[in-house]
mmCIF file of C-alpha atoms and ligand atoms in Angstrom:
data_model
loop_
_atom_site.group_PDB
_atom_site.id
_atom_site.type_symbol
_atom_site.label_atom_id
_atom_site.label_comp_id
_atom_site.label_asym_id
_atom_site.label_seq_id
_atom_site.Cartn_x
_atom_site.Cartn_y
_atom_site.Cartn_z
ATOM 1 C CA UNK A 7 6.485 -14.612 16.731
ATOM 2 C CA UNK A 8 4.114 -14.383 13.116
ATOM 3 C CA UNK A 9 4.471 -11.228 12.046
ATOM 4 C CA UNK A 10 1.842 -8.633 12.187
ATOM 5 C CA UNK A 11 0.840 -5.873 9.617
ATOM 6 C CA UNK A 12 0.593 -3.479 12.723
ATOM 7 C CA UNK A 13 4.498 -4.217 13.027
ATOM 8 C CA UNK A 14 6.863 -1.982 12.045
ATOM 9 C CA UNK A 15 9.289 -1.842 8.488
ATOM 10 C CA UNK A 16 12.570 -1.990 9.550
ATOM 11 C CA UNK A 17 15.116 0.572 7.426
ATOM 12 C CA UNK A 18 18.515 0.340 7.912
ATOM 13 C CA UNK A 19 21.885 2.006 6.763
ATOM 14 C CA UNK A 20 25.621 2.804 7.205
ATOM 15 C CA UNK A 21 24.360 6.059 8.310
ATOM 16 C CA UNK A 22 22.242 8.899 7.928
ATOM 17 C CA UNK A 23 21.912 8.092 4.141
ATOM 18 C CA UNK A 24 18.907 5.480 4.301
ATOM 19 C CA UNK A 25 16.404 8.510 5.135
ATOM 20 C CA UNK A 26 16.528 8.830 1.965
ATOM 21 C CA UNK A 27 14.105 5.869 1.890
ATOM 22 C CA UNK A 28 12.702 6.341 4.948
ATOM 23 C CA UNK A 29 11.078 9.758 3.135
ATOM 24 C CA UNK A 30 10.362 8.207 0.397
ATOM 25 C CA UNK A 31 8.642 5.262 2.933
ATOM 26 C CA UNK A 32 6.792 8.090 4.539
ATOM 27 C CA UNK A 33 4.910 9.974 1.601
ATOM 28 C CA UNK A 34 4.237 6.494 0.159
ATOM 29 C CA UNK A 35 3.176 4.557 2.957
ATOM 30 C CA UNK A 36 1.997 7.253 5.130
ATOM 31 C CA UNK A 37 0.376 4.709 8.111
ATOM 32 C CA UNK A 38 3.130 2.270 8.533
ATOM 33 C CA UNK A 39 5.574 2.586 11.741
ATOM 34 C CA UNK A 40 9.047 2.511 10.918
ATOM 35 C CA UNK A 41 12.006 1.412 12.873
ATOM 36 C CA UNK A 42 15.258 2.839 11.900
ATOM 37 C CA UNK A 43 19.110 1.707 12.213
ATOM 38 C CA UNK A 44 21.408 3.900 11.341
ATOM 39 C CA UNK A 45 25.522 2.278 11.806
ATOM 40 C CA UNK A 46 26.990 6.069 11.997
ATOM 41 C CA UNK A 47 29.758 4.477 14.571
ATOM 42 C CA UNK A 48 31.384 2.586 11.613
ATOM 43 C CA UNK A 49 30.126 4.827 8.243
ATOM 44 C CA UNK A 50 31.400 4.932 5.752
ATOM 45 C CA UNK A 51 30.742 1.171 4.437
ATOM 46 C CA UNK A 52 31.626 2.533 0.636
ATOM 47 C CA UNK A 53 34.919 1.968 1.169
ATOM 48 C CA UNK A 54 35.218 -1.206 3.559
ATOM 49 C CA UNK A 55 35.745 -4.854 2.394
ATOM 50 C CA UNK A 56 32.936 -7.321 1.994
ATOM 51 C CA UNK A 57 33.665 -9.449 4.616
ATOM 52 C CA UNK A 58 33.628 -6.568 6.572
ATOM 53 C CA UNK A 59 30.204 -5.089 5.481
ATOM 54 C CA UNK A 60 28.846 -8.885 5.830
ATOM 55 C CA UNK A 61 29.566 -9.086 9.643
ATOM 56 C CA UNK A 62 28.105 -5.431 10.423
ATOM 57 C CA UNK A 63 25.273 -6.322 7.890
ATOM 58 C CA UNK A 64 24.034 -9.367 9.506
ATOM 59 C CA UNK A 65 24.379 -7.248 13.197
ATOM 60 C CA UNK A 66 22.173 -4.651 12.532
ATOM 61 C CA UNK A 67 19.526 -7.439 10.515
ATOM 62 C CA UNK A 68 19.776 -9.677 13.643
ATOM 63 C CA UNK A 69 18.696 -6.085 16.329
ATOM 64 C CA UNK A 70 15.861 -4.901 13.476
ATOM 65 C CA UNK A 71 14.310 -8.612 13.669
ATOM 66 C CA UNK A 72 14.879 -8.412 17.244
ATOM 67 C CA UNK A 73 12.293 -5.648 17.396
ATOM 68 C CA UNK A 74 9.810 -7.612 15.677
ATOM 69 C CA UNK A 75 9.778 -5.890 12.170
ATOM 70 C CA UNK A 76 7.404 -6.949 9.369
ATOM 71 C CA UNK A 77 9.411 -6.537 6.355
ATOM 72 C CA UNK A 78 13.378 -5.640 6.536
ATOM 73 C CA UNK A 79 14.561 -2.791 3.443
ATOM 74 C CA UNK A 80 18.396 -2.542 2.918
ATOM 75 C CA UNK A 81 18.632 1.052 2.164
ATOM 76 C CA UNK A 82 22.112 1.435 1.818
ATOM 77 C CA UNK A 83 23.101 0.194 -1.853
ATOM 78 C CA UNK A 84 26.267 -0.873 -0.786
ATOM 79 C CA UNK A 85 25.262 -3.561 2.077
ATOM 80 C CA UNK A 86 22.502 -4.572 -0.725
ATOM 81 C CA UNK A 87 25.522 -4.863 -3.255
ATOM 82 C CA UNK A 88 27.672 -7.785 -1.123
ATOM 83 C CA UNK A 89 25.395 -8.554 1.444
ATOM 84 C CA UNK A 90 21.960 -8.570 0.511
ATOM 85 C CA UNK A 91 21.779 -12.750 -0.077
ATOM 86 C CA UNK A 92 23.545 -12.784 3.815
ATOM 87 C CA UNK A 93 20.048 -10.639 5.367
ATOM 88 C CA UNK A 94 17.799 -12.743 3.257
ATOM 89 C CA UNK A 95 19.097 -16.481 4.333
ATOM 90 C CA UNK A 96 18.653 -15.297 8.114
ATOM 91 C CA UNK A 97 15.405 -13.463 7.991
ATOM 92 C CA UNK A 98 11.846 -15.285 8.616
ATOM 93 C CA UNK A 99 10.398 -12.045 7.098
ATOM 94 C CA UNK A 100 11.100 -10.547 4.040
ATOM 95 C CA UNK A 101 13.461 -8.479 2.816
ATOM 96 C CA UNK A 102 13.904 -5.754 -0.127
ATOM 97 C CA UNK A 103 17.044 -3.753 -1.246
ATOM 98 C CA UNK A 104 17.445 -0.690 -3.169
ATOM 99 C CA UNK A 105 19.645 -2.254 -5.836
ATOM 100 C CA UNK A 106 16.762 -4.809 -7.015
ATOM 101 C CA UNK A 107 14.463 -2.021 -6.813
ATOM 102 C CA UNK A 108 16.858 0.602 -8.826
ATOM 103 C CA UNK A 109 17.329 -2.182 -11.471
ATOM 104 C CA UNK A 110 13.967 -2.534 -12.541
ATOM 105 C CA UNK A 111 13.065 1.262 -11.813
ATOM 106 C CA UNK A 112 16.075 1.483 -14.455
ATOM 107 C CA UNK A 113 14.631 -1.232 -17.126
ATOM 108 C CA UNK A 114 11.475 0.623 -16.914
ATOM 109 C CA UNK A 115 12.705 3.641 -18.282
ATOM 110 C CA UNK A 116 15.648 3.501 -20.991
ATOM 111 C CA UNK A 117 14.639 3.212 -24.249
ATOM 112 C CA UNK A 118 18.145 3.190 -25.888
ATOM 113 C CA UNK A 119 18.760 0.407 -23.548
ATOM 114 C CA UNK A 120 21.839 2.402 -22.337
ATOM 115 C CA UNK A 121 21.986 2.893 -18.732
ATOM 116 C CA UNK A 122 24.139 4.697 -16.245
ATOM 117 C CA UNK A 123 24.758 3.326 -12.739
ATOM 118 C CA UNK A 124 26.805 5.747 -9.952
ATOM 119 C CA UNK A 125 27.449 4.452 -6.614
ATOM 120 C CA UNK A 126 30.164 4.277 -3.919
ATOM 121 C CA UNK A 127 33.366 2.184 -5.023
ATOM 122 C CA UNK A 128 31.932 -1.058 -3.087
ATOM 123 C CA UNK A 129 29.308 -0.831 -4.663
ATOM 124 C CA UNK A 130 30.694 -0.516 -8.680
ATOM 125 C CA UNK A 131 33.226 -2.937 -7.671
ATOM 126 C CA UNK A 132 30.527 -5.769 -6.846
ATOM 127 C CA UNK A 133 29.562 -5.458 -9.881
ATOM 128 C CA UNK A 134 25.506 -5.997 -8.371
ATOM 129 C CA UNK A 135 23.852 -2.952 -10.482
ATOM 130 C CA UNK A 136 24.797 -4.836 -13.745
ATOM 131 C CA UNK A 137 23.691 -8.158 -12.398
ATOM 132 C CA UNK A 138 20.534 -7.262 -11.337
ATOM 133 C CA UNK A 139 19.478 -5.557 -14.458
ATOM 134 C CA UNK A 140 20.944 -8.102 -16.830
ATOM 135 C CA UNK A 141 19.171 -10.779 -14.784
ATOM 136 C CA UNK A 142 16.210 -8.728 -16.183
ATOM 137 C CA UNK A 143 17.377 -7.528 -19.291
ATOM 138 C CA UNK A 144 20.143 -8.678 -20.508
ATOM 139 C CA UNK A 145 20.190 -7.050 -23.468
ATOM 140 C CA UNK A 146 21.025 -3.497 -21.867
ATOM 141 C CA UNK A 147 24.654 -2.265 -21.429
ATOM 142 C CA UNK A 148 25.842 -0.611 -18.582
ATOM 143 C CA UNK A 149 28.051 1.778 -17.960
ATOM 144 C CA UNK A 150 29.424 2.373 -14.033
ATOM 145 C CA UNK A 151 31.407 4.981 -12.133
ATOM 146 C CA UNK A 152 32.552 5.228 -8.390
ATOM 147 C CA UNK A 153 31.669 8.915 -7.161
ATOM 148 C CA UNK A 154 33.341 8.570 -3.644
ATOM 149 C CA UNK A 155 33.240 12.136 -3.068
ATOM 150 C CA UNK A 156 29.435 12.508 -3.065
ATOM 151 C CA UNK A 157 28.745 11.222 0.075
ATOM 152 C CA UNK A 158 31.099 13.405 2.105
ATOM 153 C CA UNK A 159 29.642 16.465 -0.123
ATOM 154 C CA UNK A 160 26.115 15.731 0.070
ATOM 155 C CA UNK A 161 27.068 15.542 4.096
ATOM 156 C CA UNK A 162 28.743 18.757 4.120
ATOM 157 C CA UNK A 163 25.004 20.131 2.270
ATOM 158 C CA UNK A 164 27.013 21.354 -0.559
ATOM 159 C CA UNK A 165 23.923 20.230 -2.813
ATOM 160 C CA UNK A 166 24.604 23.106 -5.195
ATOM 161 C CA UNK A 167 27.700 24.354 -4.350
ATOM 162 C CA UNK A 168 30.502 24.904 -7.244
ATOM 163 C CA UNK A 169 33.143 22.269 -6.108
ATOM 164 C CA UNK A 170 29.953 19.742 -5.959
ATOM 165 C CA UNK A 171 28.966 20.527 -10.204
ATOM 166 C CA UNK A 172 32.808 20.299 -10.965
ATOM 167 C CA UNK A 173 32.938 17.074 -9.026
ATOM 168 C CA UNK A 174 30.292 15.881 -10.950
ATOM 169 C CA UNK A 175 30.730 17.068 -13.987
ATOM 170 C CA UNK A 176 34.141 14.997 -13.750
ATOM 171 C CA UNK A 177 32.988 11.961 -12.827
ATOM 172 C CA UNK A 178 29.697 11.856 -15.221
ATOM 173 C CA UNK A 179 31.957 12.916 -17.753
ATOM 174 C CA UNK A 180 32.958 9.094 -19.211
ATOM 175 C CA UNK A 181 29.692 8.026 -17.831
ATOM 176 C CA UNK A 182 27.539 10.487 -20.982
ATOM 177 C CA UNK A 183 29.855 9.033 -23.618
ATOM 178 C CA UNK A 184 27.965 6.642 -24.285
ATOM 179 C CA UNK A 185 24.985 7.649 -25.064
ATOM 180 C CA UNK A 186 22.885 6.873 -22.242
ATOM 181 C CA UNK A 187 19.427 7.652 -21.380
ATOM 182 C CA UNK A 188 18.984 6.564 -17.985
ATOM 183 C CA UNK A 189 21.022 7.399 -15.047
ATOM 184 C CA UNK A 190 20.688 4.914 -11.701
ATOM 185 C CA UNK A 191 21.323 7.044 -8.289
ATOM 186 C CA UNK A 192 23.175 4.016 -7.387
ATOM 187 C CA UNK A 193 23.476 5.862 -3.111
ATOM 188 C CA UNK A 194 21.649 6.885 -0.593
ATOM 189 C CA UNK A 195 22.908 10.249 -0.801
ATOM 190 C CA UNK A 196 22.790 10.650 -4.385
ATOM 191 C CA UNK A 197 18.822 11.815 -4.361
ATOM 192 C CA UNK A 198 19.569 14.880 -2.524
ATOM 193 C CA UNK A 199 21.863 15.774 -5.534
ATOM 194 C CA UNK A 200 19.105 15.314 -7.993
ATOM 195 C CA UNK A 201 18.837 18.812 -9.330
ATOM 196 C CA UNK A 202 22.473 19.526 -9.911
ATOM 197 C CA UNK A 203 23.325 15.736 -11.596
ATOM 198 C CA UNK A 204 20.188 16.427 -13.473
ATOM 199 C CA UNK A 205 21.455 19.836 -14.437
ATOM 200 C CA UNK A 206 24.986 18.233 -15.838
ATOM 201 C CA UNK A 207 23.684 15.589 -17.091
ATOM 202 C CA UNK A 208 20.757 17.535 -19.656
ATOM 203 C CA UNK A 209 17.156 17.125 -20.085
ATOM 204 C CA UNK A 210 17.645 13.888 -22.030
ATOM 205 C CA UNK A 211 18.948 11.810 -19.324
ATOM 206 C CA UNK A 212 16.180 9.954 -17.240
ATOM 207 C CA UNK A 213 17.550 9.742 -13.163
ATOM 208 C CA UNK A 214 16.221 6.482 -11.429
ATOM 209 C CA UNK A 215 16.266 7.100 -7.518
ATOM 210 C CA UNK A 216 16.559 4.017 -5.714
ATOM 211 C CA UNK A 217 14.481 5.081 -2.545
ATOM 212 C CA UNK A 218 11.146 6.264 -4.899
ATOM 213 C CA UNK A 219 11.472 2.712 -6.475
ATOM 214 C CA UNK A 220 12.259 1.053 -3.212
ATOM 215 C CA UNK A 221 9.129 2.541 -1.679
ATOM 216 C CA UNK A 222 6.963 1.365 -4.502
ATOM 217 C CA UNK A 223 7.959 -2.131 -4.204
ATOM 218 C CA UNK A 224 7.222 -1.817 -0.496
ATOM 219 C CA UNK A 225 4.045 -1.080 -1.008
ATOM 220 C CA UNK A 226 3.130 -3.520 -3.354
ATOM 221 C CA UNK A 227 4.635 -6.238 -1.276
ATOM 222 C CA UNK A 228 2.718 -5.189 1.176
ATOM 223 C CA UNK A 229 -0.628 -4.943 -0.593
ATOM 224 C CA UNK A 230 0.283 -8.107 -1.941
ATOM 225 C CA UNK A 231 0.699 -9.876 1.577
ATOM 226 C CA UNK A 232 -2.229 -8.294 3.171
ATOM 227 C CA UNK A 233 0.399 -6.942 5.576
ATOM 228 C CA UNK A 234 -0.224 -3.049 5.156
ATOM 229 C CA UNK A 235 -1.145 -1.219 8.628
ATOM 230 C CA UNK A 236 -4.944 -1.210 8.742
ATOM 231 C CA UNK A 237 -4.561 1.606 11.293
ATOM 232 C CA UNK A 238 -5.055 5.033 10.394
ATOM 233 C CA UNK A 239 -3.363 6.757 13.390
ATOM 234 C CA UNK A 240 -0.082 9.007 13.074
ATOM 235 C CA UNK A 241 2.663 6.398 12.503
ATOM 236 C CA UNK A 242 5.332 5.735 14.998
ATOM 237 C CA UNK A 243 8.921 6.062 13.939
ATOM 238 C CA UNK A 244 12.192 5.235 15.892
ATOM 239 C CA UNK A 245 15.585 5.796 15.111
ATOM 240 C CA UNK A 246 18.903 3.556 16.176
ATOM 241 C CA UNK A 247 21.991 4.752 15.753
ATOM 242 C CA UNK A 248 25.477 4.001 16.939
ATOM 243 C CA UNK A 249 27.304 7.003 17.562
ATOM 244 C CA UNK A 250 26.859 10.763 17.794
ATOM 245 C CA UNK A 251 23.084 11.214 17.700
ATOM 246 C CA UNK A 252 22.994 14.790 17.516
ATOM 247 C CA UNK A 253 25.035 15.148 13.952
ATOM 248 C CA UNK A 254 22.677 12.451 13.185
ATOM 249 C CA UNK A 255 19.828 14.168 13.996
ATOM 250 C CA UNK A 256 21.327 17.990 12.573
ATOM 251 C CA UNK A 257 22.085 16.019 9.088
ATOM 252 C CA UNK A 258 18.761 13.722 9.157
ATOM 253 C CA UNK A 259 16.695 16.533 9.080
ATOM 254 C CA UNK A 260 18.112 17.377 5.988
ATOM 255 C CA UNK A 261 17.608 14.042 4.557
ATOM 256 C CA UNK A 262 14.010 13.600 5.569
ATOM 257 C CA UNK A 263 13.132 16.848 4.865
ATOM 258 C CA UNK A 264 10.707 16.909 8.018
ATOM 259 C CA UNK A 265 11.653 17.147 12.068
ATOM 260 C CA UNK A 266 13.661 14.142 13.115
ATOM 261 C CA UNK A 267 12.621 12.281 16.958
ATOM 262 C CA UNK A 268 13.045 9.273 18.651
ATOM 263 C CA UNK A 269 16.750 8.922 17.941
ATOM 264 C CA UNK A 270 18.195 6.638 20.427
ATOM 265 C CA UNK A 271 21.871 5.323 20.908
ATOM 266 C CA UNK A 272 22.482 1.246 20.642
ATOM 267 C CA UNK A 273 26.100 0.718 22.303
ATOM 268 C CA UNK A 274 27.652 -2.786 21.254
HETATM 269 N N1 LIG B 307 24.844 4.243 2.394
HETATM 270 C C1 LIG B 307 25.953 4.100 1.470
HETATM 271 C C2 LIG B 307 25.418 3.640 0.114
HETATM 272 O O1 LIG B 307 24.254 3.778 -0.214
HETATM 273 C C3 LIG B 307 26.726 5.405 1.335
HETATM 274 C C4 LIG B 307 27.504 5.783 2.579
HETATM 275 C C5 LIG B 307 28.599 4.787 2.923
HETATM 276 O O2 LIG B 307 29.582 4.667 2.181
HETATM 277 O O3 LIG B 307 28.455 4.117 3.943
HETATM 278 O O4 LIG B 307 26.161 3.093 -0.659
#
């Protein structure tokens, strides 16, 4: 079936992280449905091998097309960072990930040409945030560090807690040695830590978040295509997930900053 621009954007994530996006989706694109999948049976993906990620990847690509979506977004950096090429061979529509759209959000900014990239281990270990921003500019170095305590913190909502700024001041540590200027929030959970990585990592350090630049390119793809919703009604949004809705839901609400319906359970 041609896709329509009344269709929905399908999001999709390991978990709860990808709201992230989906808020960011919402303020910019205020009139477009949105169809969610969250994988919160098998999160955490940070930590899982690629083969691994590939096969769950393609899954939840194959049910979001299923349901007829206009345009798929991989929200969660680490499917983007090993299996990003594996959505885009199978999908008839396209598709956007965070990483490409945190790599130019990144060249935009830095002026020293110095950038910063934090992620889950996956994701440094692929290797992707450097590709994708020397495939722009390859002029810039980079400078990576896994942070696989964030996600677990930022899920526990100790956004500015004590243990969280010690974390991070330990792990941004090697990361501000080298003179950066730009810092890439390299996970869906990282925005909601904005203030306190901000706060360690001073006033000169620009933070690129991944699901602002995400929703930008969204919406100039769309423009682009003539495949924004030309209806001006409240937008629909649905939510898949694969396990425990309710800590979804509790956790969510947090993430989107705004009430959280719709969530319904896909058993496989
Ligand atoms: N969504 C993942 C990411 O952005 C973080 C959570 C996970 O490890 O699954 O990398």
């Amino acid at each position: 079936m041609q896709a329509h621009p009344g269709h929905s954007i399908g999001v999709f994530d390991s978990g709860v992280g990808g709201l992230t996006v989906v808020r960011a989706l919402m303020e910019r694109l205020p009139f477009e449905n949105i169809v969610y999948f969250g994988d919160t049976a098998r999160v955490p993906y940070g930590i899982k091998s690629v083969e691994t990620i590939s096969h769950y990847t393609t899954q939840i690509a194959e049910f979001l097309l299923a349901k007829q979506v206009k345009l798929l977004i991989i929200a969660c950096n680490t499917m983007a960072a090993v299996a990003s090429q594996t959505v885009k061979d199978l999908s008839p529509v396209p598709v956007l990930d965070v990483i490409d759209a945190g790599a130019l959000g990144a060249i935009a900014v830095t002026a020293k040409k110095h950038i910063g990239v934090i992620g889950t281990p996956t994701t440094i270990n692929s290797n992707a945030y450097a590709r994708a921003i020397h495939d722009y500019e390859p002029e810039v170095r980079i400078f990576s560090q896994a942070c696989p305590l964030f996600v677990p913190l930022v899920e526990e909502g100790w956004l500015d807690h004590q243990v969280t700024r010690l974390t991070a001041q330990e792990y941004l540590r090697p990361v501000l040695a080298h003179d950066i200027d730009t810092l890439v929030l390299g996970c869906t959970h990282y925005p909601l830590l904005k203030p306190l990585l901000q706060d360690v990592a001073g006033p000169g350090i620009r933070l690129v978040d991944s699901a602002e630049a995400m929703a930008e390119q969204a919406a100039a793809l769309l423009a682009e295509n003539g495949m924004a919703n030309r209806q001006r009604g409240a937008a629909d949004y649905h939510y898949y997930v694969t396990d425990v809705p309710l800590r979804f839901q509790t956790i969510g609400e947090r993430f989107l900053g705004r009430t959280l319906a719709n969530v319904h359970v896909v058993k496989w």
